[in-house]
Amino acid sequence: MSIASNLNTIKTSLPEHVTLVAVSKTKPVSDLMQAYEAGQRIFGENKIQEMVDKYEQMPKDIQWHMIGHVQSNKVKFMAPFVSLIHGVDSLKLFQEINKQALKNNRIIDCLLQIHIAEEETKFGLDENELNALLSSFEFKEMKNIRILGLMGMATFTEDQNQIKKEFIHLKSIFDSIQSIENENLKLNTISMGMSGDYQLAIECGSTMVRIGSSIFGGR
């Protein structure tokens, strides 16, 4: 199956309200261009330098999503163009994104990463940390970031009930912060679900799925 046909198969299976992020990390520009020519305009990368290199080589109507863990000292390299940062999980990182966004005279959209998996290796905030961050004076003062919603990664397991429980948990956290009034919050996105579990994620309320291997093949 070609990249274009893989992409079209997935797109026809997605409801209209769900955004597809084509996870293109480690893939060559030639593969991304096949997806681009098939109509895909949103690509997800997990390394900032790789994303910058691809941005420079590819058409400028692409939206670049940073889906990996972000190091504060590298934010400046993607600040001029990044469309959405998925994995923000600390006030320190927000402050750096806000600073670099201001330098580039733009507002950068972000998602807060929530720790929903039982594994200890995943990054993310718990509910108490989330509420503390959203209510902090420092957060409310930032003018160059905008929080569009939440992102979470389920436990890497075959147990569908476990995954479903974690997805439902993320949706319930998203619902619980809807009433918070803040200039920085424009909550409309739940980014959860990847190649193996995106249909289940959509059933549980996902509005954005991150799909790589089902489009581009294995790494």
mmCIF file of C-alpha atoms in Angstrom:
data_model
loop_
_atom_site.group_PDB
_atom_site.id
_atom_site.type_symbol
_atom_site.label_atom_id
_atom_site.label_comp_id
_atom_site.label_asym_id
_atom_site.label_seq_id
_atom_site.Cartn_x
_atom_site.Cartn_y
_atom_site.Cartn_z
ATOM 1 C CA MET A 1 0.000 0.000 0.000
ATOM 2 C CA SER A 2 1.256 3.487 -0.831
ATOM 3 C CA ILE A 3 1.461 6.363 1.633
ATOM 4 C CA ALA A 4 -1.319 8.154 -0.275
ATOM 5 C CA SER A 5 -3.686 5.186 -0.110
ATOM 6 C CA ASN A 6 -2.890 4.550 3.586
ATOM 7 C CA LEU A 7 -3.667 8.199 4.276
ATOM 8 C CA ASN A 8 -6.937 8.165 2.358
ATOM 9 C CA THR A 9 -8.077 4.967 4.101
ATOM 10 C CA ILE A 10 -7.509 6.562 7.513
ATOM 11 C CA LYS A 11 -9.066 9.903 6.560
ATOM 12 C CA THR A 12 -12.274 8.250 5.351
ATOM 13 C CA SER A 13 -12.529 6.434 8.715
ATOM 14 C CA LEU A 14 -12.265 9.649 10.785
ATOM 15 C CA PRO A 15 -15.313 11.692 11.849
ATOM 16 C CA GLU A 16 -15.341 15.285 10.578
ATOM 17 C CA HIS A 17 -14.547 16.774 13.986
ATOM 18 C CA VAL A 18 -11.316 14.775 14.387
ATOM 19 C CA THR A 19 -7.995 16.269 13.183
ATOM 20 C CA LEU A 20 -5.326 13.938 11.797
ATOM 21 C CA VAL A 21 -1.702 14.626 12.683
ATOM 22 C CA ALA A 22 0.563 12.568 10.391
ATOM 23 C CA VAL A 23 3.469 11.534 12.635
ATOM 24 C CA SER A 24 6.426 11.915 10.305
ATOM 25 C CA LYS A 25 9.344 11.658 12.748
ATOM 26 C CA THR A 26 12.410 9.847 11.309
ATOM 27 C CA LYS A 27 10.788 9.741 7.848
ATOM 28 C CA PRO A 28 12.494 11.386 4.837
ATOM 29 C CA VAL A 29 11.080 14.488 3.163
ATOM 30 C CA SER A 30 10.211 12.367 0.098
ATOM 31 C CA ASP A 31 7.748 10.357 2.230
ATOM 32 C CA LEU A 32 6.236 13.521 3.705
ATOM 33 C CA MET A 33 5.828 14.962 0.227
ATOM 34 C CA GLN A 34 3.831 11.901 -0.833
ATOM 35 C CA ALA A 35 1.465 12.585 2.065
ATOM 36 C CA TYR A 36 1.436 16.300 1.230
ATOM 37 C CA GLU A 37 0.542 15.604 -2.380
ATOM 38 C CA ALA A 38 -2.315 13.406 -1.131
ATOM 39 C CA GLY A 39 -3.685 16.414 0.751
ATOM 40 C CA GLN A 40 -2.153 16.115 4.232
ATOM 41 C CA ARG A 41 -1.147 19.464 5.753
ATOM 42 C CA ILE A 42 -0.501 18.651 9.442
ATOM 43 C CA PHE A 43 2.680 16.813 10.372
ATOM 44 C CA GLY A 44 3.978 15.807 13.806
ATOM 45 C CA GLU A 45 7.651 15.637 14.737
ATOM 46 C CA ASN A 46 9.288 14.712 18.044
ATOM 47 C CA LYS A 47 12.700 16.341 17.565
ATOM 48 C CA ILE A 48 12.943 20.099 17.088
ATOM 49 C CA GLN A 49 16.026 20.045 14.834
ATOM 50 C CA GLU A 50 14.454 17.498 12.495
ATOM 51 C CA MET A 51 11.269 19.564 12.350
ATOM 52 C CA VAL A 52 13.241 22.745 11.548
ATOM 53 C CA ASP A 53 15.121 20.964 8.726
ATOM 54 C CA LYS A 54 11.868 19.685 7.198
ATOM 55 C CA TYR A 55 10.159 23.059 7.612
ATOM 56 C CA GLU A 56 12.947 24.702 5.625
ATOM 57 C CA GLN A 57 12.674 22.187 2.778
ATOM 58 C CA MET A 58 8.905 21.839 2.486
ATOM 59 C CA PRO A 59 5.901 23.976 1.402
ATOM 60 C CA LYS A 60 4.966 26.760 3.791
ATOM 61 C CA ASP A 61 1.251 25.923 4.096
ATOM 62 C CA ILE A 62 2.125 22.970 6.347
ATOM 63 C CA GLN A 63 1.192 23.095 10.044
ATOM 64 C CA TRP A 64 4.013 21.644 12.133
ATOM 65 C CA HIS A 65 3.099 20.019 15.443
ATOM 66 C CA MET A 66 5.770 19.305 18.052
ATOM 67 C CA ILE A 67 4.627 16.032 19.636
ATOM 68 C CA GLY A 68 7.745 14.993 21.570
ATOM 69 C CA HIS A 69 9.119 16.073 24.916
ATOM 70 C CA VAL A 70 10.376 19.661 24.625
ATOM 71 C CA GLN A 71 13.641 20.934 26.082
ATOM 72 C CA SER A 72 13.404 24.597 27.071
ATOM 73 C CA ASN A 73 16.723 25.536 25.441
ATOM 74 C CA LYS A 74 15.468 24.404 22.006
ATOM 75 C CA VAL A 75 12.151 26.282 21.948
ATOM 76 C CA LYS A 76 13.746 29.251 20.172
ATOM 77 C CA PHE A 77 14.449 27.167 17.054
ATOM 78 C CA MET A 78 10.790 26.310 16.414
ATOM 79 C CA ALA A 79 9.166 29.465 17.825
ATOM 80 C CA PRO A 80 9.022 31.286 14.444
ATOM 81 C CA PHE A 81 6.793 28.661 12.814
ATOM 82 C CA VAL A 82 5.491 25.856 15.073
ATOM 83 C CA SER A 83 1.712 25.535 14.853
ATOM 84 C CA LEU A 84 0.970 23.510 18.004
ATOM 85 C CA ILE A 85 3.129 22.149 20.845
ATOM 86 C CA HIS A 86 1.511 18.989 22.246
ATOM 87 C CA GLY A 87 3.534 18.157 25.310
ATOM 88 C CA VAL A 88 3.809 21.120 27.679
ATOM 89 C CA ASP A 89 4.014 19.934 31.264
ATOM 90 C CA SER A 90 5.662 22.658 33.343
ATOM 91 C CA LEU A 91 5.402 26.357 34.131
ATOM 92 C CA LYS A 92 9.100 26.758 33.267
ATOM 93 C CA LEU A 93 8.485 25.450 29.749
ATOM 94 C CA PHE A 94 5.459 27.725 29.324
ATOM 95 C CA GLN A 95 7.547 30.723 30.359
ATOM 96 C CA GLU A 96 10.175 29.907 27.721
ATOM 97 C CA ILE A 97 7.537 29.371 25.005
ATOM 98 C CA ASN A 98 5.881 32.654 25.983
ATOM 99 C CA LYS A 99 9.227 34.479 25.861
ATOM 100 C CA GLN A 100 10.152 33.098 22.436
ATOM 101 C CA ALA A 101 6.644 33.703 21.061
ATOM 102 C CA LEU A 102 6.911 37.345 22.142
ATOM 103 C CA LYS A 103 10.277 37.670 20.359
ATOM 104 C CA ASN A 104 8.609 36.366 17.185
ATOM 105 C CA ASN A 105 5.559 38.580 17.644
ATOM 106 C CA ARG A 106 3.128 35.686 17.737
ATOM 107 C CA ILE A 107 0.912 33.640 20.014
ATOM 108 C CA ILE A 108 1.898 29.962 20.156
ATOM 109 C CA ASP A 109 -0.811 27.357 20.646
ATOM 110 C CA CYS A 110 -0.099 24.583 23.161
ATOM 111 C CA LEU A 111 -1.637 21.504 24.718
ATOM 112 C CA LEU A 112 -1.068 20.537 28.331
ATOM 113 C CA GLN A 113 0.285 17.022 28.667
ATOM 114 C CA ILE A 114 -1.520 15.009 31.322
ATOM 115 C CA HIS A 115 -0.064 11.832 32.819
ATOM 116 C CA ILE A 116 -2.805 9.206 32.395
ATOM 117 C CA ALA A 117 -0.730 6.035 31.922
ATOM 118 C CA GLU A 118 0.193 3.651 34.714
ATOM 119 C CA GLU A 119 3.768 3.592 33.427
ATOM 120 C CA GLU A 120 6.199 5.855 35.227
ATOM 121 C CA THR A 121 8.180 6.672 32.081
ATOM 122 C CA LYS A 122 5.654 9.011 30.473
ATOM 123 C CA PHE A 123 5.819 12.767 30.982
ATOM 124 C CA GLY A 124 2.867 14.866 32.090
ATOM 125 C CA LEU A 125 1.020 16.653 34.870
ATOM 126 C CA ASP A 126 -1.334 15.036 37.344
ATOM 127 C CA GLU A 127 -4.660 16.716 38.172
ATOM 128 C CA ASN A 128 -3.328 18.604 41.189
ATOM 129 C CA GLU A 129 -0.356 19.950 39.218
ATOM 130 C CA LEU A 130 -2.680 20.917 36.362
ATOM 131 C CA ASN A 131 -4.996 22.896 38.632
ATOM 132 C CA ALA A 132 -2.068 24.565 40.404
ATOM 133 C CA LEU A 133 -0.558 25.615 37.079
ATOM 134 C CA LEU A 134 -3.808 26.983 35.642
ATOM 135 C CA SER A 135 -4.553 28.991 38.769
ATOM 136 C CA SER A 136 -1.031 30.393 39.192
ATOM 137 C CA PHE A 137 -0.431 34.118 38.816
ATOM 138 C CA GLU A 138 2.551 33.485 36.505
ATOM 139 C CA PHE A 139 0.430 31.483 34.078
ATOM 140 C CA LYS A 140 -2.354 34.058 33.958
ATOM 141 C CA GLU A 141 0.167 36.805 33.157
ATOM 142 C CA MET A 142 1.430 35.159 29.967
ATOM 143 C CA LYS A 143 0.141 36.890 26.844
ATOM 144 C CA ASN A 144 1.845 34.940 24.039
ATOM 145 C CA ILE A 145 0.610 31.415 24.627
ATOM 146 C CA ARG A 146 -2.822 29.898 24.127
ATOM 147 C CA ILE A 147 -3.928 26.562 25.592
ATOM 148 C CA LEU A 148 -6.172 24.696 23.161
ATOM 149 C CA GLY A 149 -6.657 21.603 25.291
ATOM 150 C CA LEU A 150 -5.039 18.469 26.666
ATOM 151 C CA MET A 151 -2.829 15.661 25.379
ATOM 152 C CA GLY A 152 -2.324 12.243 26.897
ATOM 153 C CA MET A 153 -0.708 8.902 26.081
ATOM 154 C CA ALA A 154 -2.240 5.662 27.281
ATOM 155 C CA THR A 155 -0.274 2.801 28.804
ATOM 156 C CA PHE A 156 1.500 0.643 26.212
ATOM 157 C CA THR A 157 -0.589 -2.496 26.669
ATOM 158 C CA GLU A 158 -2.869 -4.889 24.795
ATOM 159 C CA ASP A 159 -5.538 -4.418 27.492
ATOM 160 C CA GLN A 160 -8.254 -2.383 25.764
ATOM 161 C CA ASN A 161 -10.161 -1.839 29.006
ATOM 162 C CA GLN A 162 -7.087 -0.278 30.604
ATOM 163 C CA ILE A 163 -6.568 2.023 27.600
ATOM 164 C CA LYS A 164 -10.247 2.962 27.535
ATOM 165 C CA LYS A 165 -10.195 3.800 31.252
ATOM 166 C CA GLU A 166 -7.209 6.123 30.728
ATOM 167 C CA PHE A 167 -8.785 7.851 27.721
ATOM 168 C CA ILE A 168 -12.033 8.405 29.633
ATOM 169 C CA HIS A 169 -9.984 9.811 32.513
ATOM 170 C CA LEU A 170 -8.363 12.384 30.191
ATOM 171 C CA LYS A 171 -11.771 13.378 28.805
ATOM 172 C CA SER A 172 -13.107 13.862 32.354
ATOM 173 C CA ILE A 173 -10.147 16.122 33.237
ATOM 174 C CA PHE A 174 -10.791 18.123 30.048
ATOM 175 C CA ASP A 175 -14.458 18.525 31.040
ATOM 176 C CA SER A 176 -13.475 19.570 34.575
ATOM 177 C CA ILE A 177 -11.405 22.564 33.415
ATOM 178 C CA GLN A 178 -14.022 23.917 30.999
ATOM 179 C CA SER A 179 -15.381 26.319 33.597
ATOM 180 C CA ILE A 180 -12.002 28.001 34.261
ATOM 181 C CA GLU A 181 -12.021 31.538 32.910
ATOM 182 C CA ASN A 182 -8.695 32.692 31.588
ATOM 183 C CA GLU A 183 -7.581 34.684 28.547
ATOM 184 C CA ASN A 184 -5.050 31.950 27.744
ATOM 185 C CA LEU A 185 -7.596 29.131 27.514
ATOM 186 C CA LYS A 186 -9.485 28.308 24.307
ATOM 187 C CA LEU A 187 -10.314 24.705 25.101
ATOM 188 C CA ASN A 188 -11.388 22.698 22.073
ATOM 189 C CA THR A 189 -8.819 19.914 21.625
ATOM 190 C CA ILE A 190 -8.206 16.495 23.184
ATOM 191 C CA SER A 191 -5.159 14.918 21.555
ATOM 192 C CA MET A 192 -5.188 11.191 22.285
ATOM 193 C CA GLY A 193 -4.930 8.076 20.187
ATOM 194 C CA MET A 194 -2.218 6.695 17.905
ATOM 195 C CA SER A 195 -2.037 4.054 15.161
ATOM 196 C CA GLY A 196 -3.008 1.176 17.461
ATOM 197 C CA ASP A 197 -5.788 2.781 19.482
ATOM 198 C CA TYR A 198 -7.103 5.866 17.684
ATOM 199 C CA GLN A 199 -10.586 4.460 17.036
ATOM 200 C CA LEU A 200 -11.027 3.725 20.737
ATOM 201 C CA ALA A 201 -9.685 7.211 21.543
ATOM 202 C CA ILE A 202 -12.283 8.807 19.257
ATOM 203 C CA GLU A 203 -15.057 6.822 20.965
ATOM 204 C CA CYS A 204 -13.793 8.248 24.267
ATOM 205 C CA GLY A 205 -13.837 11.865 23.068
ATOM 206 C CA SER A 206 -10.580 12.498 21.183
ATOM 207 C CA THR A 207 -10.642 15.367 18.676
ATOM 208 C CA MET A 208 -7.048 14.911 17.424
ATOM 209 C CA VAL A 209 -5.202 11.680 16.619
ATOM 210 C CA ARG A 210 -1.482 11.184 16.040
ATOM 211 C CA ILE A 211 -0.905 8.465 13.429
ATOM 212 C CA GLY A 212 2.482 7.463 12.030
ATOM 213 C CA SER A 213 3.121 3.799 11.203
ATOM 214 C CA SER A 214 -0.344 3.238 9.696
ATOM 215 C CA ILE A 215 0.466 5.996 7.170
ATOM 216 C CA PHE A 216 4.227 5.744 6.602
ATOM 217 C CA GLY A 217 4.875 2.113 7.603
ATOM 218 C CA GLY A 218 7.092 0.935 10.464
ATOM 219 C CA ARG A 219 10.202 2.808 11.533
#
